[in-house]
Coordinates of C-alpha atoms in Angstrom, one line a residue:
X1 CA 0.0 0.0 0.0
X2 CA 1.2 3.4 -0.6
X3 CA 2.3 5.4 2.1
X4 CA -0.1 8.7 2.7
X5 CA 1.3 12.2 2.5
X6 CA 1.2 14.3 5.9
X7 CA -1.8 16.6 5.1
X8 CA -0.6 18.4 8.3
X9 CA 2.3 19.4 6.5
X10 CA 0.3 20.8 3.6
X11 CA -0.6 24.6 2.9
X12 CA -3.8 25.7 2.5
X13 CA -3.2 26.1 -1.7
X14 CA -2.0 22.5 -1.5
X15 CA -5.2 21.3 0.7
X16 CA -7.5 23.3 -1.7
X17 CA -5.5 21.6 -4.9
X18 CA -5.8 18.3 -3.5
X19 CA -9.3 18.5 -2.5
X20 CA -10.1 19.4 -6.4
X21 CA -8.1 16.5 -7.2
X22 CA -9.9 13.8 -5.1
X23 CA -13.4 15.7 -6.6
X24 CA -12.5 15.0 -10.2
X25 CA -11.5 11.8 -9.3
X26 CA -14.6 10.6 -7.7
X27 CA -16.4 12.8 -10.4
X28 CA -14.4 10.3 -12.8
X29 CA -15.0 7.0 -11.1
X30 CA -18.7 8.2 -10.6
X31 CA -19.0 8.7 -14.3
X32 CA -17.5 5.3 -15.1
X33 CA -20.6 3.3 -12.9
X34 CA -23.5 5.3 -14.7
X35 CA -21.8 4.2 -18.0
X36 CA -23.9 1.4 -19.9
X37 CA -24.7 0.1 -23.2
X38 CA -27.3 2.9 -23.4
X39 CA -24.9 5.6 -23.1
X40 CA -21.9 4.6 -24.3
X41 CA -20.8 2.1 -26.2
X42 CA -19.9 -0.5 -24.1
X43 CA -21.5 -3.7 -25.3
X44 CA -25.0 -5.1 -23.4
X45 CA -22.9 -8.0 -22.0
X46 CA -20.9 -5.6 -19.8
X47 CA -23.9 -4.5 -17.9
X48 CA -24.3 -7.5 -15.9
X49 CA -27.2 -10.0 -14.7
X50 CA -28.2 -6.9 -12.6
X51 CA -28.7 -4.6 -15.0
X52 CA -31.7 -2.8 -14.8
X53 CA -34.6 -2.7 -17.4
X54 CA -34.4 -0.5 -20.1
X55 CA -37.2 1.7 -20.0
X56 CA -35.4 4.3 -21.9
X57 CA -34.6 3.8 -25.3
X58 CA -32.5 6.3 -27.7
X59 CA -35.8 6.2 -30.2
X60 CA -38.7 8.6 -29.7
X61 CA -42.1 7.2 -29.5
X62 CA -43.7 6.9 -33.1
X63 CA -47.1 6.8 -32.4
X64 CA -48.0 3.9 -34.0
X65 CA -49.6 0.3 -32.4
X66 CA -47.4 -2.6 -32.2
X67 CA -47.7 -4.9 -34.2
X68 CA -47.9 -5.0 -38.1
X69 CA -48.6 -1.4 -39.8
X70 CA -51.0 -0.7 -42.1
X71 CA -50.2 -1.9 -45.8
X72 CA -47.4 -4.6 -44.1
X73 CA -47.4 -7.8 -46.4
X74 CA -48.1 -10.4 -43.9
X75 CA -47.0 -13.9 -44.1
X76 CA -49.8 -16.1 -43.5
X77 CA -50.2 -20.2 -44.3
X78 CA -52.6 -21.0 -46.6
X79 CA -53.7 -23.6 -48.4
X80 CA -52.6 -25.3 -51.8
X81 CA -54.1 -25.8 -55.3
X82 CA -52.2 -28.8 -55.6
X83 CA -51.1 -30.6 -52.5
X84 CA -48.2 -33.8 -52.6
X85 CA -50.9 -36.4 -51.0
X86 CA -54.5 -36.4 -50.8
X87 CA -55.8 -38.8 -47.8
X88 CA -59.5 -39.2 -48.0
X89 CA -62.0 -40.0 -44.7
X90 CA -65.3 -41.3 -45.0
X91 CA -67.7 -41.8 -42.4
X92 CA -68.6 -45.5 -41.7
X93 CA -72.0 -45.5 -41.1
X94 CA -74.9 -43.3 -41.5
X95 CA -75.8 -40.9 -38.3
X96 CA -79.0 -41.9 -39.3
X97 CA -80.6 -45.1 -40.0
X98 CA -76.6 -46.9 -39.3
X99 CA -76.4 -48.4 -43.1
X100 CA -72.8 -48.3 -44.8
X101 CA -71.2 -45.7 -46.6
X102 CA -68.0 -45.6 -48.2
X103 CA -66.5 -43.4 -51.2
X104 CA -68.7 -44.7 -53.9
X105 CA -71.9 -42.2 -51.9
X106 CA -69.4 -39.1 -51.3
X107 CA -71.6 -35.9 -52.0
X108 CA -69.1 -33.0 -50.9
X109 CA -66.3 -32.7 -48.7
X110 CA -64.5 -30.3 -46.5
X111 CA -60.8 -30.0 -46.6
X112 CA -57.5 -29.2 -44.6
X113 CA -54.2 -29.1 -45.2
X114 CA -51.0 -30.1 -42.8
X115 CA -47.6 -28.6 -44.1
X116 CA -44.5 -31.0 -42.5
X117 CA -41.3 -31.9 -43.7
X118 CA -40.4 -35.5 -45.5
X119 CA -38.8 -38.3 -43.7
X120 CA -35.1 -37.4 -43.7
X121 CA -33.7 -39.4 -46.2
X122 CA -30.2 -41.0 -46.3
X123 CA -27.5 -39.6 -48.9
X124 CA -27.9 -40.4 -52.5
X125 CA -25.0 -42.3 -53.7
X126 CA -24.3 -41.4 -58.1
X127 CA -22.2 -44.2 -59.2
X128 CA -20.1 -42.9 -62.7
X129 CA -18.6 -45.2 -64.4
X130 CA -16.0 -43.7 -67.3
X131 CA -15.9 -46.3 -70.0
X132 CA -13.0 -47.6 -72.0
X133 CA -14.1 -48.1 -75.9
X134 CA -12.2 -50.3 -78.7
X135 CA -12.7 -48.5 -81.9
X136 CA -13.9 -51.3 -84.4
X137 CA -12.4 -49.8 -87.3
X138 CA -8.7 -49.4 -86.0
X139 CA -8.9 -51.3 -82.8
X140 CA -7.6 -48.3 -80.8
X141 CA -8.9 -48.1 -77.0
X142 CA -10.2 -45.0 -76.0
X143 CA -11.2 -43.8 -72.0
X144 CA -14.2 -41.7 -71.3
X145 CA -13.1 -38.5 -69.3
X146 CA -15.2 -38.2 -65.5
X147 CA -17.2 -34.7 -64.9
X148 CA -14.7 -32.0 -63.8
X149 CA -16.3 -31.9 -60.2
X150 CA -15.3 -36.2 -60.2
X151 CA -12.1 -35.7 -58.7
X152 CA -11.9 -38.8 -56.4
X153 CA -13.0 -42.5 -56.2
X154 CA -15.1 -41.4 -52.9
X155 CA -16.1 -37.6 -52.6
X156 CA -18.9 -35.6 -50.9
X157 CA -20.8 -33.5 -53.7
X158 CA -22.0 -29.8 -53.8
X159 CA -25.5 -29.9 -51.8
X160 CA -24.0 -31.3 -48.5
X161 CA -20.9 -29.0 -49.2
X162 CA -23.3 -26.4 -49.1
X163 CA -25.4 -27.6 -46.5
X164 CA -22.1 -27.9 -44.2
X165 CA -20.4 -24.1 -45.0
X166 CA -24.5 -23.0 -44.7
X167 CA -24.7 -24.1 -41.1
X168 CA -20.7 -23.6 -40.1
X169 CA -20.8 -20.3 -41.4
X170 CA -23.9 -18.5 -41.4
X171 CA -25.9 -20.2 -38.7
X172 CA -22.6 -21.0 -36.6
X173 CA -23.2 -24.2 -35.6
X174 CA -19.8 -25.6 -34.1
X175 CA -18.2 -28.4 -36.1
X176 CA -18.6 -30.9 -33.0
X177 CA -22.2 -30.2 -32.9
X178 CA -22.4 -30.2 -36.7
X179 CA -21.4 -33.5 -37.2
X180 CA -23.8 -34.8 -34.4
X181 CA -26.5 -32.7 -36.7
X182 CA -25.8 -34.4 -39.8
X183 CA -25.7 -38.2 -38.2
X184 CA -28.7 -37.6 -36.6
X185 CA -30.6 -36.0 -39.2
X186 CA -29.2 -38.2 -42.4
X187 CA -27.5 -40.4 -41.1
X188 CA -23.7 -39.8 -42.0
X189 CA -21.1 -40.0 -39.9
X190 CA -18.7 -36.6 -41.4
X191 CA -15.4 -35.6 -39.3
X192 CA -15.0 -32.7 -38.0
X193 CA -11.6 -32.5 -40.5
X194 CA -13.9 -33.0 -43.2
X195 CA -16.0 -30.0 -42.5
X196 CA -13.1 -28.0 -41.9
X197 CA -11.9 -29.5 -45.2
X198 CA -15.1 -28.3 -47.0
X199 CA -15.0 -24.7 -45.7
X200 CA -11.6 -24.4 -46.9
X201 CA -12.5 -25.7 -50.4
X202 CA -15.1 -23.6 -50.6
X203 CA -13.7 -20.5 -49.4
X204 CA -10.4 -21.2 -52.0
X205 CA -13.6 -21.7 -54.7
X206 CA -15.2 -18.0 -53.6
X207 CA -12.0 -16.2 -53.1
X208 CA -11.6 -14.4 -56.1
X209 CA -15.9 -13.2 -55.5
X210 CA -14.9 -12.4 -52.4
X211 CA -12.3 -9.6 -53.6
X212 CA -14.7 -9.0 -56.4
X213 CA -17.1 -7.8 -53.8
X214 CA -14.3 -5.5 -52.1
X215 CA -14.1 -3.7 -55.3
X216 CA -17.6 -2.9 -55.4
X217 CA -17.3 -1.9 -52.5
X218 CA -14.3 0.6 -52.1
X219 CA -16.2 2.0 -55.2
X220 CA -19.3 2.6 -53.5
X221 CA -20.4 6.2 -53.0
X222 CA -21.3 5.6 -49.8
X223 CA -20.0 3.4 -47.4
X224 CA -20.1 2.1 -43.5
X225 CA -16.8 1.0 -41.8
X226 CA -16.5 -0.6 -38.8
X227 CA -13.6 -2.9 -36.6
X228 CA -14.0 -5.1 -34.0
X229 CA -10.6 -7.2 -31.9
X230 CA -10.7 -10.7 -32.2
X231 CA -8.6 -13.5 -30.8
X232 CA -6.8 -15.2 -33.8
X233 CA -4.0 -18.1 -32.8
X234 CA -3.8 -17.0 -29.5
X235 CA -3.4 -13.2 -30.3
X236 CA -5.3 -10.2 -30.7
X237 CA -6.2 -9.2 -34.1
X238 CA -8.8 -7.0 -35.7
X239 CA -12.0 -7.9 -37.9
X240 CA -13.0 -4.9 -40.3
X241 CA -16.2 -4.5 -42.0
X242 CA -16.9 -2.1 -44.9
X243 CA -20.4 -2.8 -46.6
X244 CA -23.5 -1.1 -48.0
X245 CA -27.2 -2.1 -48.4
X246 CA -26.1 -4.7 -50.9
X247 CA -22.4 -6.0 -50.1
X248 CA -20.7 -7.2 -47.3
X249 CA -16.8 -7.2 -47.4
X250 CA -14.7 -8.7 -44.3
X251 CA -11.0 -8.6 -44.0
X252 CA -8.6 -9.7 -41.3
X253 CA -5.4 -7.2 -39.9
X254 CA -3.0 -7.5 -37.5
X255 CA -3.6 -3.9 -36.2
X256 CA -6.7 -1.9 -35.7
X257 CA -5.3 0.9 -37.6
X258 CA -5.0 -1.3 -41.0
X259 CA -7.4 0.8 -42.6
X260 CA -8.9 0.0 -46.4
X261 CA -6.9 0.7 -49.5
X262 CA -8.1 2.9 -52.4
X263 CA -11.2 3.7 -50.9
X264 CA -13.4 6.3 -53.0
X265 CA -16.4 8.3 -51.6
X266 CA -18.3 8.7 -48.8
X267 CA -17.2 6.6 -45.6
X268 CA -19.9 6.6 -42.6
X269 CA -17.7 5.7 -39.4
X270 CA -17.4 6.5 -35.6
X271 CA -15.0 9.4 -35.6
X272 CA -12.3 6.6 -35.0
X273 CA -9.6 9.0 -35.4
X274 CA -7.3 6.6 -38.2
X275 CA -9.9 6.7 -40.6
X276 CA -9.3 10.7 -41.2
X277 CA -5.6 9.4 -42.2
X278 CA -7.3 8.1 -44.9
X279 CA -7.4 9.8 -48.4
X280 CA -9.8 10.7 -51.2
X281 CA -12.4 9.9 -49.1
X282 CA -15.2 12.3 -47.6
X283 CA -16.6 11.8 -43.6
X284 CA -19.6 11.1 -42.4
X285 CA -20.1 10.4 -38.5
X286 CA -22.4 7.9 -36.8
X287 CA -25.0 9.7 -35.1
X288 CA -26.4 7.0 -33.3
X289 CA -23.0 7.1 -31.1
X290 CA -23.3 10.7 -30.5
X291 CA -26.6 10.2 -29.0
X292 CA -25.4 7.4 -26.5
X293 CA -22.7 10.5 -25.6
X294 CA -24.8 13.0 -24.9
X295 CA -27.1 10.5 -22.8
X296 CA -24.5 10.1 -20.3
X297 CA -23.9 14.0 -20.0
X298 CA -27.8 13.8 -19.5
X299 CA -28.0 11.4 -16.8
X300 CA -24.3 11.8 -15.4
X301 CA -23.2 15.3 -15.8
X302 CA -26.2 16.8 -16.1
X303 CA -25.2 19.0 -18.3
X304 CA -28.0 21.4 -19.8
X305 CA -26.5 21.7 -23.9
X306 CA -26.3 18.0 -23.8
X307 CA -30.4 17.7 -23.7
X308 CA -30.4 21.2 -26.4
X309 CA -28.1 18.9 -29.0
X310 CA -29.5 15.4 -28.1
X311 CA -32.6 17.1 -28.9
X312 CA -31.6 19.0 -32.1
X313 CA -30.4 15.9 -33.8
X314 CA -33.3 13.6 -33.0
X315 CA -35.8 16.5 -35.1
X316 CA -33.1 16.9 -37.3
X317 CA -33.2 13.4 -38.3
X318 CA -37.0 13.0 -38.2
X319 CA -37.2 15.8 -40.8
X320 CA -34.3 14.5 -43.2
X321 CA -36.7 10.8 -43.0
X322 CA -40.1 12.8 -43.6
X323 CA -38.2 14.9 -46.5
X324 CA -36.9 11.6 -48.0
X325 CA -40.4 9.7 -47.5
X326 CA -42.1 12.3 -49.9
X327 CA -39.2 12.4 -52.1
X328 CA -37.7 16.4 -51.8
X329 CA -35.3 17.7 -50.0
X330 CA -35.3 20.0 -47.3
X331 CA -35.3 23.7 -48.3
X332 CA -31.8 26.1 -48.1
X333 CA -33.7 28.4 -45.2
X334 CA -34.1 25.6 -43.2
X335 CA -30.7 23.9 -43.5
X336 CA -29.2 27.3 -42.5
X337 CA -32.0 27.5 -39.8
X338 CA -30.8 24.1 -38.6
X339 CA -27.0 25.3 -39.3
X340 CA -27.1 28.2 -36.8
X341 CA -29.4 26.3 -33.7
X342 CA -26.4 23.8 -34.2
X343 CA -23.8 26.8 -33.7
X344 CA -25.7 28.1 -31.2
X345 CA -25.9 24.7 -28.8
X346 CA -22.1 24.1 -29.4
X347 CA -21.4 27.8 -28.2
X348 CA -23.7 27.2 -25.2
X349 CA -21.9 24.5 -24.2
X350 CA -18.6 25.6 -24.5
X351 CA -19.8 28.9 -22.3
X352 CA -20.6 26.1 -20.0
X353 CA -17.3 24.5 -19.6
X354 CA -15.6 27.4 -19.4
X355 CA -17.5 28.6 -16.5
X356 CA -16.4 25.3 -14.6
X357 CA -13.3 24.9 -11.9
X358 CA -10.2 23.5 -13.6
X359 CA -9.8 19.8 -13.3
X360 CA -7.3 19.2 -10.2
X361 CA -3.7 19.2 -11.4
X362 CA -2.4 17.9 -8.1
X363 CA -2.7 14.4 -6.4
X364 CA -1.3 14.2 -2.8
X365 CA 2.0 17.3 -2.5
X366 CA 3.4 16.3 -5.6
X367 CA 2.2 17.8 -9.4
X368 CA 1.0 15.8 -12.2
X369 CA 2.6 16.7 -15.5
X370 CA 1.0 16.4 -18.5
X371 CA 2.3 16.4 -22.0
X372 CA -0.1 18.8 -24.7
X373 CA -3.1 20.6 -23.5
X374 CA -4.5 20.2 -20.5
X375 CA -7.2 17.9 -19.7
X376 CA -10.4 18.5 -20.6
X377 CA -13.8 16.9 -19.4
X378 CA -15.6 14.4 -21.4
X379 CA -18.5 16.9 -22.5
X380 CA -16.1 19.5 -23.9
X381 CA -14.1 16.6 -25.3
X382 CA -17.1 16.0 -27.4
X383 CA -18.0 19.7 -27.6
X384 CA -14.8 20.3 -29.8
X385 CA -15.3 17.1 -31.7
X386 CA -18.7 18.1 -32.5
X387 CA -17.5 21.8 -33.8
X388 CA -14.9 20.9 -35.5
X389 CA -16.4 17.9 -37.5
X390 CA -19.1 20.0 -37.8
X391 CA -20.0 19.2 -41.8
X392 CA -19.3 15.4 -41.1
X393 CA -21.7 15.3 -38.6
X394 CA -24.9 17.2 -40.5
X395 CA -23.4 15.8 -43.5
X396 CA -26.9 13.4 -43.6
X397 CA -29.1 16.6 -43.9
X398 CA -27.5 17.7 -47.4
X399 CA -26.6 14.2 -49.0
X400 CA -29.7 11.8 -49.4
X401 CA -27.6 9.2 -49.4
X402 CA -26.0 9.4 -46.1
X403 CA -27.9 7.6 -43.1
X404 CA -28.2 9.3 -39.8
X405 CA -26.0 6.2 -38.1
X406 CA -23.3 3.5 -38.8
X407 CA -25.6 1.2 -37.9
X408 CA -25.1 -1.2 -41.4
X409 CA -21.8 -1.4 -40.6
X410 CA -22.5 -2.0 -36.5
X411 CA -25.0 -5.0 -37.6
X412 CA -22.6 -6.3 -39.9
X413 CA -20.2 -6.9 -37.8
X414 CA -22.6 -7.9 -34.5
X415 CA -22.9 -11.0 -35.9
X416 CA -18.9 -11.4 -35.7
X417 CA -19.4 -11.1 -32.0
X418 CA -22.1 -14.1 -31.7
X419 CA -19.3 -16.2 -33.3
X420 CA -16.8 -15.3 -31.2
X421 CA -19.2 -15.9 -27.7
X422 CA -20.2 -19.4 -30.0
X423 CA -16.2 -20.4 -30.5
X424 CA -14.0 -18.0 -28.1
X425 CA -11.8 -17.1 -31.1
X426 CA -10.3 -19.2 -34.3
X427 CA -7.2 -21.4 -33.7
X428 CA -5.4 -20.7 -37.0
X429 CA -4.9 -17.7 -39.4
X430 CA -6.3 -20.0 -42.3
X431 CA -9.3 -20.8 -40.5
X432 CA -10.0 -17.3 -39.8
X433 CA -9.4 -15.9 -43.7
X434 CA -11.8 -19.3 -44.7
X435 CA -14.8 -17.9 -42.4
X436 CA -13.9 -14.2 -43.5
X437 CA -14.4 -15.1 -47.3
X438 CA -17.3 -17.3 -46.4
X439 CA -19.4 -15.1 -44.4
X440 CA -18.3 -12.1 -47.1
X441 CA -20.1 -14.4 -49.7
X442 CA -23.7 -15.0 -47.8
X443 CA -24.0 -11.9 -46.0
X444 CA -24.2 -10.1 -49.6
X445 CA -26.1 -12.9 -50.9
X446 CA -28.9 -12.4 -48.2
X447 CA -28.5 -8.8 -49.5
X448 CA -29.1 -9.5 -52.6
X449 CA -32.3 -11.4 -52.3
X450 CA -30.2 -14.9 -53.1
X451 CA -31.1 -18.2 -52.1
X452 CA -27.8 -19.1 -49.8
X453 CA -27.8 -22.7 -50.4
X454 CA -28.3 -21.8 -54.1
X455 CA -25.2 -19.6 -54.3
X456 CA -22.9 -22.1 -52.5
X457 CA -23.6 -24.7 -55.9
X458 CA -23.3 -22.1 -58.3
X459 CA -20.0 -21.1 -60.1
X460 CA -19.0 -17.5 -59.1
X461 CA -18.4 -16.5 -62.3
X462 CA -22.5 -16.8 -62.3
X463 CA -22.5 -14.7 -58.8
X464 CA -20.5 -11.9 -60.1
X465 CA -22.5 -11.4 -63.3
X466 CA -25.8 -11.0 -61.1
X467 CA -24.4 -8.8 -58.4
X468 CA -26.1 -5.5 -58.2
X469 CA -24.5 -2.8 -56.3
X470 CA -26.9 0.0 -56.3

């Protein structure tokens, strides 16, 4: 334990200087308990099995019942023209007098319909056979070639390939438990090396899409970018997303700060200070993280701008969506109306910080010295990030085509986290590139509209020809 200084020995300055100290210390630790996944972006795991309920939510109230809305296309079972098996019941005997009846006295009948999956069957073995031919005119024996995908005596073929990355990859079933699936349900008994096998294939098959699909994407005018650490052979390493409404493109660094190569256009990000480093690019700041700031300077700080702005950007994005659901945009008088209530929060806040008491610069007798400027609170942290990213932050109100959040990006990549609770991290650097290119491939496929199983079997030649990027 570290020995206490002798506050008798203190001056009054000193006392005064310390007593600051302690304040913005406990200020500090105080500020670090109210944080949650509402307010910050600490992830809803970190809250705890005591967390309390959220009955706050970052979204205003729209109004509207739960439930399906008004012109929704519902999905509801109903009944076939032409069902696989017709199974007809006949009463036995007559309510009436007791006689006999059978099908031969049917008058009418009522009818229902019970939708259930076949009997598993077992796999279907295809025997080929290439055949060896003696020409009869010159005698010379000739051998019939196998189909390119024939590549072995034994093999597995393309559906339960599919099947296998399907469930690995996108549902994230665990190999162990995958096999156990496919016993039980067909009946084969696959090893887990086999699986593993298959992904890789696969992956090696989808690799060259896979970069296809960065392409489209760098070239993109707008685009979300998001990271996320991840334990790869024992070491941390970063996943990094960059996608739109259509493609999905995953990559694998060593270092957080690997950022995307010959990126054009808009990039929609967190104000993760390395992505400004990167060039020919324009900025465009999640909002949605902004929001979970100023919450905390709501409910912690209390500080009185951080309602003002929380407040301005919730209308302001209400009336970008109403402008965009009637197809205008919003008129130059109020963009500079909305320009100059944004001025005049960030210079209300500012005239609140620098009303406040320095932060203390002394702990115990002995001065703390800082490198650069000194330290600022969190609220005027984000007060000069706000005002000097001013046009990356509004940039939504001007360009149509920049969301109000990150938040394709943040679901892209939310997923990567269930896979990493599911498996605790990937054991090998191959193993993590195979589930990169894999979950690249279907999470643009369910963008597309694609049947996943489908794209698995088909040649990617095929895939790239029908990918739409806008």
């Amino acid at each position: 334990m570290a020995q206490r200084s002798d506050l008798s020995k203190l001056t009054s300055d000193e006392k005064d200087a310390l007593i600051y100290a302690l304040l913005a210390r406990v200020e500090e630790l105080e500020r670090r308990l109210g944080l949650n996944s509402s307010n910050s972006g600490k992830p809803p795991s970190s809250d705890g099995l005591k967390k309390e309920p959220r009955v706050k939510s970052l979204r205003e109230p729209s109004g509207k019942k739960s439930g399906g809305q008004a012109g929704h296309e519902g999905k509801t079972l109903r009944q076939v023209e032409n069902p696989d098996e017709v199974i007809d019941h006949y009463p036995p005997v007559c309510a009436g007098c007791g006689g006999a009846l059978g099908g031969e006295v049917s008058t009418d009948y009522q009818k229902r319909q019970v939708f259930d999956l076949p009997e598993p069957q077992p796999l279907q073995v295809t025997e080929h056979r290439a055949h060896r031919c003696g020409c009869p005119h010159c005698g010379e024996a000739t051998q019939a070639a196998f189909p390119g995908e024939v590549t072995a005596a034994v093999q597995y073929g393309a559906s339960i390939t599919a099947l296998v990355v399907y469930l690995q990859c996108w549902q994230l079933v665990p190999e162990d438990r995958l096999a156990e699936l496919l016993h039980d349900v067909f009946g084969v008994d696959l090893a887990t090396a086999t699986i593993a096998a298959m992904g890789h294939k696969k992956a090696e098959d989808l690799a060259g899409l896979a970069d296809h699909i960065g392409q489209q994407v760098k070239q993109a005018p707008v685009k979300h970018l998001d990271e996320t650490g991840y334990r790869i052979a024992g070491l941390l390493q970063w996943l990094h997303v960059a996608s739109t409404g259509l493609l999905t493109f995953y990559r694998t660094a060593h270092k957080r700060g690997a950022m995307l190569t010959g990126v054009l256009g808009i990039i929609v990000h967190d104000c993760w200070k390395p992505y400004f480093a990167m060039e020919g690019v324009v900025h465009a700041l999640c909002n949605a993280h902004h929001l979970r700031e100023l919450k905390a300077l709501i409910d912690i700080e209390k500080e009185p701008w951080a309602l003002a702005m929380s407040r301005f950007l919730r209308h302001a994005c209400h009336a970008v969506n109403l402008a965009r659901r009637r197809h205008i945009c919003l008129k130059p008088g109020f963009l500079w109306w909305l320009s100059a209530r944004y001025d005049r929060i960030i210079a209300q806040g500012l005239a609140f910080h620098e009303n406040q008491p320095p932060l203390g610069a002394l702990v115990g007798t002995r001065e703390r010295k800082r490198r650069g400027c000194a330290r600022r609170r969190t609220g005027h942290n984000l007060l000069l990030r706000l005002q000097d990213h001013k046009t990356d932050v509004l940039r939504f109100l001007t360009n149509p085509d920049v969301p109000f959040t990150n938040n394709q990006a943040e679901q892209d990549i939310r997923i990567m986290k269930v896979k990493q609770k599911i498996s605790d991290c990937f054991r090998t650097e191959t193993k993590t590139q195979t589930f990169a290119i894999l979950r690249t491939i279907l999470s643009t496929a369910r963008k597309q509209g694609w049947n996943l199983l489908d794209t698995l079997t088909q040649p990617s030649v095929i895939l790239a020809h029908n990918l739409r990027t806008s």
